[in-house]
Short mmCIF file of N, CA and C in Angstrom, two decimals:
data_model
loop_
_atom_site.label_atom_id
_atom_site.label_comp_id
_atom_site.label_asym_id
_atom_site.label_seq_id
_atom_site.Cartn_x
_atom_site.Cartn_y
_atom_site.Cartn_z
N MET B 15 -13.28 3.01 13.42
CA MET B 15 -11.82 3.61 12.51
C MET B 15 -11.01 2.21 13.63
N GLN B 16 -11.51 1.84 14.52
CA GLN B 16 -10.99 0.72 14.68
C GLN B 16 -11.18 -0.89 14.40
N VAL B 17 -12.37 -0.75 13.84
CA VAL B 17 -13.18 -2.16 13.50
C VAL B 17 -12.01 -2.79 12.12
N LEU B 18 -12.04 -1.97 11.27
CA LEU B 18 -10.91 -1.36 10.13
C LEU B 18 -9.59 -1.28 10.63
N LEU B 19 -9.69 -0.49 11.41
CA LEU B 19 -8.00 -1.87 11.74
C LEU B 19 -8.10 -2.60 11.81
N GLU B 20 -8.35 -3.88 13.10
CA GLU B 20 -8.97 -4.71 12.93
C GLU B 20 -8.65 -5.54 11.75
N ARG B 21 -9.29 -5.21 11.57
CA ARG B 21 -9.47 -6.03 10.43
C ARG B 21 -8.14 -5.95 8.71
N ALA B 22 -8.01 -4.41 8.99
CA ALA B 22 -6.27 -4.72 8.66
C ALA B 22 -5.38 -5.88 8.36
N ARG B 23 -5.55 -5.26 9.99
CA ARG B 23 -4.47 -6.15 10.60
C ARG B 23 -4.29 -7.34 10.28
N ASP B 24 -5.85 -8.30 11.50
CA ASP B 24 -6.30 -9.79 11.29
C ASP B 24 -6.13 -10.08 9.33
N ARG B 25 -5.96 -9.74 8.68
CA ARG B 25 -6.25 -10.28 7.33
C ARG B 25 -6.62 -11.50 6.96
N ASP B 26 -7.72 -11.93 8.35
CA ASP B 26 -8.17 -12.94 8.30
C ASP B 26 -9.51 -13.19 6.91
N GLY B 27 -9.12 -13.18 5.33
CA GLY B 27 -9.95 -13.27 4.89
C GLY B 27 -10.18 -11.66 3.82
N VAL B 28 -9.23 -10.69 4.13
CA VAL B 28 -10.33 -10.01 4.02
C VAL B 28 -9.25 -9.62 2.82
N VAL B 29 -9.99 -9.17 1.59
CA VAL B 29 -8.57 -8.57 0.36
C VAL B 29 -8.58 -7.33 0.95
N PHE B 30 -7.40 -6.78 -0.17
CA PHE B 30 -7.33 -5.20 0.96
C PHE B 30 -8.61 -3.97 0.28
N ALA B 31 -8.69 -4.21 -1.27
CA ALA B 31 -10.41 -3.88 -1.77
C ALA B 31 -11.07 -4.27 -1.29
N ASP B 32 -11.52 -4.64 -0.05
CA ASP B 32 -12.72 -4.80 0.26
C ASP B 32 -12.42 -3.92 1.18
N LEU B 33 -10.93 -3.57 2.31
CA LEU B 33 -11.26 -2.63 2.99
C LEU B 33 -12.43 -0.98 1.83
N PHE B 34 -12.32 -0.54 1.06
CA PHE B 34 -12.73 0.70 -0.15
C PHE B 34 -13.93 0.96 0.19
N ALA B 35 -14.13 2.39 0.08
CA ALA B 35 -15.76 2.14 -0.41
C ALA B 35 -15.74 2.03 -1.55
N GLU B 36 -17.55 2.44 -1.62
CA GLU B 36 -16.79 1.94 -3.33
C GLU B 36 -16.16 2.56 -4.10
N ASP B 37 -16.12 4.27 -4.27
CA ASP B 37 -15.63 5.10 -4.84
C ASP B 37 -14.22 5.44 -4.29
N GLY B 38 -13.84 4.39 -3.40
CA GLY B 38 -12.46 4.82 -2.30
C GLY B 38 -11.50 5.48 -3.54
N VAL B 39 -10.67 5.90 -3.53
CA VAL B 39 -9.34 6.36 -3.52
C VAL B 39 -8.13 6.27 -2.80
N LEU B 40 -7.39 5.18 -3.75
CA LEU B 40 -5.73 4.63 -2.94
C LEU B 40 -4.66 5.23 -4.76
N THR B 41 -4.13 5.53 -3.85
CA THR B 41 -3.34 7.56 -4.59
C THR B 41 -0.96 6.62 -4.29
N TYR B 42 -0.18 7.20 -5.01
CA TYR B 42 0.49 6.55 -4.89
C TYR B 42 2.51 7.94 -5.38
N PRO B 43 1.63 9.29 -4.11
CA PRO B 43 2.32 10.03 -4.52
C PRO B 43 3.71 10.17 -4.92
N PHE B 44 4.37 8.59 -4.85
CA PHE B 44 5.79 8.72 -4.62
C PHE B 44 5.99 7.41 -5.72
N ALA B 45 4.75 7.10 -6.69
CA ALA B 45 4.47 5.92 -7.77
C ALA B 45 5.28 5.80 -9.34
N PRO B 46 6.36 4.29 -8.37
CA PRO B 46 7.18 4.35 -9.58
C PRO B 46 7.17 3.79 -10.64
N PRO B 47 7.82 3.37 -11.80
CA PRO B 47 7.64 3.52 -13.62
C PRO B 47 6.40 2.91 -13.11
N GLY B 48 5.61 2.41 -14.24
CA GLY B 48 5.11 1.78 -14.58
C GLY B 48 3.96 0.87 -14.14
N GLN B 49 3.08 2.51 -12.33
CA GLN B 49 2.78 2.34 -11.84
C GLN B 49 1.58 3.08 -11.85
N PRO B 50 0.52 3.15 -11.56
CA PRO B 50 -0.44 4.14 -12.10
C PRO B 50 -0.20 5.24 -10.59
N ALA B 51 0.06 6.81 -10.40
CA ALA B 51 -0.35 6.94 -9.88
C ALA B 51 -1.80 7.26 -8.82
N GLU B 52 -2.76 6.32 -8.78
CA GLU B 52 -4.11 7.12 -8.75
C GLU B 52 -4.56 6.32 -8.98
N LEU B 53 -5.51 5.18 -8.64
CA LEU B 53 -6.70 4.18 -8.67
C LEU B 53 -8.35 5.00 -8.40
N ARG B 54 -9.38 4.32 -8.91
CA ARG B 54 -10.34 5.06 -8.56
C ARG B 54 -11.40 4.24 -8.29
N GLY B 55 -12.02 3.75 -6.83
CA GLY B 55 -12.86 2.83 -6.84
C GLY B 55 -12.57 1.19 -6.72
N ARG B 56 -13.17 0.90 -5.65
CA ARG B 56 -12.95 -0.44 -5.25
C ARG B 56 -13.08 -1.51 -6.46
N ASP B 57 -13.69 -1.14 -7.15
CA ASP B 57 -13.03 -2.72 -8.47
C ASP B 57 -12.07 -2.01 -9.89
N THR B 58 -11.86 -0.94 -9.10
CA THR B 58 -10.17 -0.43 -9.65
C THR B 58 -9.00 -0.61 -8.89
N ILE B 59 -9.06 -1.51 -7.64
CA ILE B 59 -8.40 -0.85 -6.86
C ILE B 59 -8.41 -3.05 -6.73
N ARG B 60 -9.29 -3.56 -6.78
CA ARG B 60 -9.18 -4.68 -6.62
C ARG B 60 -8.81 -5.32 -7.98
N SER B 61 -9.54 -4.67 -8.68
CA SER B 61 -8.63 -5.37 -10.57
C SER B 61 -6.93 -5.15 -10.15
N TYR B 62 -6.75 -3.79 -9.68
CA TYR B 62 -4.91 -3.89 -10.05
C TYR B 62 -4.61 -5.04 -9.18
N PHE B 63 -4.49 -5.19 -8.20
CA PHE B 63 -4.28 -6.04 -7.19
C PHE B 63 -4.00 -7.55 -7.74
N SER B 64 -5.25 -7.33 -8.46
CA SER B 64 -5.51 -9.03 -8.84
C SER B 64 -4.98 -9.26 -10.33
N ALA B 65 -4.08 -8.51 -10.92
CA ALA B 65 -3.19 -8.40 -11.94
C ALA B 65 -2.05 -8.85 -10.89
N MET B 66 -1.59 -8.49 -9.52
CA MET B 66 -0.50 -7.63 -9.75
C MET B 66 0.24 -9.40 -9.52
N GLY B 67 -0.85 -10.54 -9.83
CA GLY B 67 -0.60 -12.35 -8.66
C GLY B 67 1.24 -12.91 -9.29
N ARG B 68 1.30 -12.55 -10.39
CA ARG B 68 3.41 -12.24 -10.55
C ARG B 68 4.59 -11.54 -10.08
N ALA B 69 3.58 -10.61 -9.98
CA ALA B 69 4.57 -9.74 -9.06
C ALA B 69 4.93 -9.68 -7.79
N ARG B 70 3.54 -10.79 -6.57
CA ARG B 70 4.36 -11.45 -5.63
C ARG B 70 4.80 -12.16 -5.20
N GLU B 71 4.50 -13.49 -6.40
CA GLU B 71 5.69 -13.56 -6.33
C GLU B 71 7.31 -13.93 -6.04
N LEU B 72 7.65 -12.33 -6.38
CA LEU B 72 8.79 -12.62 -6.64
C LEU B 72 9.59 -11.74 -5.03
N PHE B 73 8.43 -12.45 -4.07
CA PHE B 73 8.61 -11.50 -2.45
C PHE B 73 8.18 -12.90 -1.96
N VAL B 74 9.29 -12.72 -0.53
CA VAL B 74 8.01 -13.64 0.52
C VAL B 74 7.71 -12.68 1.84
N GLN B 75 6.80 -12.63 2.14
CA GLN B 75 6.64 -11.61 3.40
C GLN B 75 6.71 -12.14 4.97
N ASP B 76 7.45 -12.26 5.23
CA ASP B 76 7.13 -12.37 6.69
C ASP B 76 6.17 -12.21 7.80
N GLY B 77 5.75 -10.46 7.60
CA GLY B 77 5.17 -9.95 9.02
C GLY B 77 5.09 -8.39 8.13
N VAL B 78 4.15 -7.62 8.71
CA VAL B 78 3.84 -6.56 8.77
C VAL B 78 4.00 -6.29 10.32
N GLU B 79 4.68 -4.91 10.57
CA GLU B 79 4.06 -4.68 11.82
C GLU B 79 4.02 -3.15 11.55
N ALA B 80 2.83 -2.42 12.02
CA ALA B 80 2.19 -1.14 12.32
C ALA B 80 2.37 0.13 13.33
N THR B 81 2.41 1.39 12.89
CA THR B 81 2.25 2.12 14.53
C THR B 81 1.53 3.10 13.85
N VAL B 82 0.67 2.88 14.44
CA VAL B 82 -1.13 4.81 14.30
C VAL B 82 -1.10 5.17 15.00
N TRP B 83 -1.27 7.17 14.14
CA TRP B 83 -1.64 7.81 14.64
C TRP B 83 -2.40 8.02 14.55
N GLU B 84 -3.52 8.28 15.40
CA GLU B 84 -4.78 9.59 15.48
C GLU B 84 -4.49 10.81 15.43
N THR B 85 -5.58 11.20 14.63
CA THR B 85 -5.54 12.81 14.44
C THR B 85 -6.58 13.49 15.66
N ASP B 86 -6.55 15.29 15.22
CA ASP B 86 -7.83 15.65 15.48
C ASP B 86 -8.70 15.53 14.66
N ASP B 87 -8.47 14.26 13.75
CA ASP B 87 -10.06 14.47 12.48
C ASP B 87 -10.62 12.91 13.12
N PRO B 88 -11.26 13.15 13.06
CA PRO B 88 -11.59 12.02 13.57
C PRO B 88 -11.78 10.59 12.39
N ASP B 89 -12.18 11.14 11.26
CA ASP B 89 -12.17 10.20 10.42
C ASP B 89 -10.25 10.23 9.39
N LEU B 90 -9.52 10.70 9.96
CA LEU B 90 -8.44 10.85 9.61
C LEU B 90 -6.81 9.81 10.75
N VAL B 91 -6.22 8.38 9.63
CA VAL B 91 -5.62 8.30 10.77
C VAL B 91 -3.96 8.31 9.86
N ILE B 92 -3.09 8.50 10.67
CA ILE B 92 -1.40 8.21 9.63
C ILE B 92 -1.34 7.07 10.10
N ALA B 93 -0.49 6.08 9.66
CA ALA B 93 -0.30 4.83 10.24
C ALA B 93 0.64 4.93 8.94
N GLU B 94 1.70 4.20 9.46
CA GLU B 94 3.58 3.44 9.83
C GLU B 94 3.08 1.71 8.78
N ILE B 95 3.64 1.96 8.01
CA ILE B 95 3.45 0.11 7.67
C ILE B 95 5.07 -0.58 7.70
N THR B 96 5.19 -1.28 7.70
CA THR B 96 6.76 -1.57 7.06
C THR B 96 6.62 -3.27 7.30
N HIS B 97 6.76 -3.78 5.79
CA HIS B 97 6.70 -5.43 5.55
C HIS B 97 8.15 -5.67 5.83
N HIS B 98 7.66 -7.19 5.78
CA HIS B 98 9.21 -7.34 6.04
C HIS B 98 9.25 -9.00 5.66
N GLY B 99 10.32 -9.48 4.68
CA GLY B 99 10.16 -11.15 4.10
C GLY B 99 11.99 -10.89 3.96
N ARG B 100 11.84 -12.00 2.41
CA ARG B 100 12.66 -12.26 2.36
C ARG B 100 12.27 -11.78 0.09
N SER B 101 13.49 -11.18 -0.34
CA SER B 101 12.95 -11.45 -1.68
C SER B 101 13.61 -12.32 -2.42
N ASN B 102 12.70 -12.99 -3.04
CA ASN B 102 12.92 -13.67 -4.42
C ASN B 102 13.48 -13.20 -5.67
N VAL B 103 14.14 -12.51 -5.42
CA VAL B 103 14.89 -11.49 -6.45
C VAL B 103 16.63 -11.51 -6.10
N THR B 104 16.68 -11.17 -5.43
CA THR B 104 18.44 -11.34 -4.43
C THR B 104 18.13 -12.51 -3.17
N GLY B 105 17.61 -12.90 -2.66
CA GLY B 105 17.95 -14.09 -1.80
C GLY B 105 17.76 -14.46 -0.53
N GLY B 106 18.28 -12.64 -0.03
CA GLY B 106 17.82 -11.80 0.54
C GLY B 106 16.79 -10.97 1.83
N PRO B 107 16.95 -10.48 2.89
CA PRO B 107 15.62 -10.15 3.47
C PRO B 107 15.02 -8.74 3.04
N TYR B 108 14.44 -8.21 3.19
CA TYR B 108 13.86 -6.63 2.76
C TYR B 108 13.12 -6.35 3.94
N ARG B 109 13.28 -4.65 4.15
CA ARG B 109 12.29 -4.56 4.34
C ARG B 109 11.62 -2.81 4.34
N LEU B 110 10.54 -3.03 4.48
CA LEU B 110 9.35 -2.20 2.89
C LEU B 110 8.57 -0.92 3.80
N THR B 111 8.79 -0.41 3.63
CA THR B 111 8.27 1.10 4.88
C THR B 111 7.49 1.70 4.62
N ALA B 112 6.45 2.49 4.54
CA ALA B 112 5.61 3.02 3.22
C ALA B 112 4.80 3.87 4.96
N LEU B 113 4.25 4.86 4.70
CA LEU B 113 3.26 5.91 5.87
C LEU B 113 2.39 6.19 5.30
N GLY B 114 1.43 5.50 5.79
CA GLY B 114 -0.08 5.76 4.55
C GLY B 114 -1.32 7.17 4.67
N PHE B 115 -1.62 8.23 5.03
CA PHE B 115 -2.92 8.37 5.03
C PHE B 115 -3.68 8.75 5.22
N ILE B 116 -4.78 7.58 6.15
CA ILE B 116 -6.41 7.38 6.18
C ILE B 116 -6.76 7.95 5.81
N ARG B 117 -7.96 8.06 5.43
CA ARG B 117 -9.61 8.97 5.96
C ARG B 117 -10.54 7.81 5.54
N VAL B 118 -11.30 8.08 6.34
CA VAL B 118 -12.71 7.42 6.53
C VAL B 118 -13.83 7.03 7.11
N ARG B 119 -14.58 7.28 6.69
CA ARG B 119 -16.33 6.97 7.04
C ARG B 119 -17.17 6.06 6.16
N ASN B 120 -17.67 5.96 7.65
CA ASN B 120 -18.95 4.57 7.69
C ASN B 120 -17.73 3.64 7.85
N GLY B 121 -16.85 3.29 8.14
CA GLY B 121 -15.72 1.37 8.43
C GLY B 121 -15.65 1.80 7.05
N GLU B 122 -15.33 2.34 5.86
CA GLU B 122 -14.74 2.42 5.18
C GLU B 122 -13.33 3.03 4.74
N ILE B 123 -12.73 3.02 4.12
CA ILE B 123 -11.18 3.70 2.87
C ILE B 123 -12.19 4.56 2.35
N VAL B 124 -12.80 6.03 2.15
CA VAL B 124 -12.41 6.86 1.21
C VAL B 124 -11.22 7.47 0.61
N ARG B 125 -10.03 7.20 1.72
CA ARG B 125 -9.03 7.45 0.74
C ARG B 125 -7.42 7.29 1.18
N TYR B 126 -6.99 6.71 0.17
CA TYR B 126 -5.61 6.21 1.25
C TYR B 126 -4.38 7.33 0.18
N ASP B 127 -4.37 7.10 0.73
CA ASP B 127 -2.83 8.46 0.68
C ASP B 127 -1.45 7.48 1.04
N ASP B 128 -0.89 6.87 -0.23
CA ASP B 128 0.16 5.35 -0.13
C ASP B 128 1.68 6.04 -0.38
N TYR B 129 2.45 6.86 1.08
CA TYR B 129 3.74 7.17 0.63
C TYR B 129 4.84 5.97 0.76
N MET B 130 4.81 5.39 0.02
CA MET B 130 6.39 4.40 0.01
C MET B 130 7.49 4.96 -0.65
N ASP B 131 8.91 3.59 0.39
CA ASP B 131 9.63 5.06 -0.47
C ASP B 131 9.97 3.66 -2.19
N PRO B 132 10.09 4.11 -3.12
CA PRO B 132 10.39 3.56 -4.79
C PRO B 132 11.53 2.87 -4.92
N ILE B 133 12.61 3.46 -3.98
CA ILE B 133 14.39 2.71 -4.81
C ILE B 133 13.63 1.03 -3.66
N ALA B 134 13.07 1.35 -2.00
CA ALA B 134 12.69 -0.06 -1.65
C ALA B 134 12.21 -1.58 -2.18
N LEU B 135 11.14 -0.34 -2.74
CA LEU B 135 10.11 -0.53 -3.44
C LEU B 135 10.44 -0.99 -5.33
N ALA B 136 12.04 -1.04 -5.57
CA ALA B 136 12.50 -1.47 -6.75
C ALA B 136 13.36 -2.59 -6.44
N ARG B 137 13.79 -2.67 -5.06
CA ARG B 137 14.91 -3.40 -5.54
C ARG B 137 14.57 -4.62 -4.85
N LEU B 138 13.04 -4.36 -4.62
CA LEU B 138 12.50 -6.30 -4.32
C LEU B 138 12.26 -6.63 -5.33
N LEU B 139 11.41 -5.60 -6.36
CA LEU B 139 11.09 -6.19 -7.46
C LEU B 139 10.78 -6.79 -8.98
N GLY B 140 13.00 -5.64 -8.02
CA GLY B 140 13.98 -6.56 -9.41
C GLY B 140 13.79 -5.04 -10.06
N ARG B 141 13.47 -4.02 -9.81
CA ARG B 141 12.75 -3.47 -10.55
C ARG B 141 14.33 -2.23 -11.48
N THR B 142 15.27 -1.85 -10.51
CA THR B 142 16.25 -0.63 -9.99
C THR B 142 16.35 -0.34 -11.43
N GLY B 143 16.59 -1.03 -12.18
CA GLY B 143 16.82 -1.14 -14.38
C GLY B 143 15.64 0.07 -14.22
N ASP B 144 14.80 -0.07 -14.39
CA ASP B 144 13.16 0.79 -14.31
C ASP B 144 13.53 2.03 -14.66
N LEU B 145 14.49 2.44 -12.68
CA LEU B 145 14.13 2.87 -12.30
C LEU B 145 14.95 4.11 -12.25
N ALA B 146 15.98 3.39 -12.56
CA ALA B 146 17.27 3.92 -12.90
C ALA B 146 17.41 4.68 -14.92
N ALA B 147 16.15 3.93 -15.14
CA ALA B 147 16.17 4.51 -16.20
C ALA B 147 15.51 5.61 -16.46
N ALA B 148 14.21 5.60 -15.56
CA ALA B 148 12.77 6.78 -16.53
C ALA B 148 13.62 8.13 -15.39
N LEU B 149 14.75 7.75 -14.01
CA LEU B 149 15.02 9.34 -13.36
C LEU B 149 15.96 9.62 -14.83
N SER B 150 16.80 9.10 -15.82
CA SER B 150 17.65 9.94 -16.30
C SER B 150 17.08 9.89 -17.79
N THR B 151 16.11 10.17 -18.14
CA THR B 151 15.04 10.95 -18.54
C THR B 151 15.03 11.38 -19.00
N GLY B 152 13.91 11.76 -17.09
CA GLY B 152 12.76 12.31 -16.12
C GLY B 152 11.86 11.88 -16.72
N GLY B 153 11.00 11.06 -16.85
CA GLY B 153 10.23 10.25 -16.68
C GLY B 153 9.10 8.84 -16.88
N ALA B 154 8.48 8.92 -16.74
CA ALA B 154 8.63 7.75 -16.39
C ALA B 154 7.71 6.46 -17.25
N ALA B 155 9.29 5.69 -16.85
CA ALA B 155 8.82 4.39 -17.71
C ALA B 155 7.61 3.40 -17.68
#
């Protein structure tokens, strides 16, 4: 588990999808409109993040802080992860905090449940209108 966390923190040539097992699952239980609630498989996760290139131009990430809690289950950790930087949409600073439940086997993520704040994410990406429309219609945009 420690090696995996070090790789994720260092980001030294590590692509997020590379941390997952071939059949790993990434979920977003509070997924905002237009974002899938679940990605299955390393290749699917890699494709999803590769396709986000333009969305990543909407912000400049200055850093990441993480607090990690080990649990009684040696394969499960809970992490509070805060990304911060500047939004190119608003021109102002941003802080985006998420809580991750990360299950690992053999040094790879087999399931990552990412509980991020959909309102903060919508602000960061300039999509508050999409979020408001989805909330007012009761569905995902």
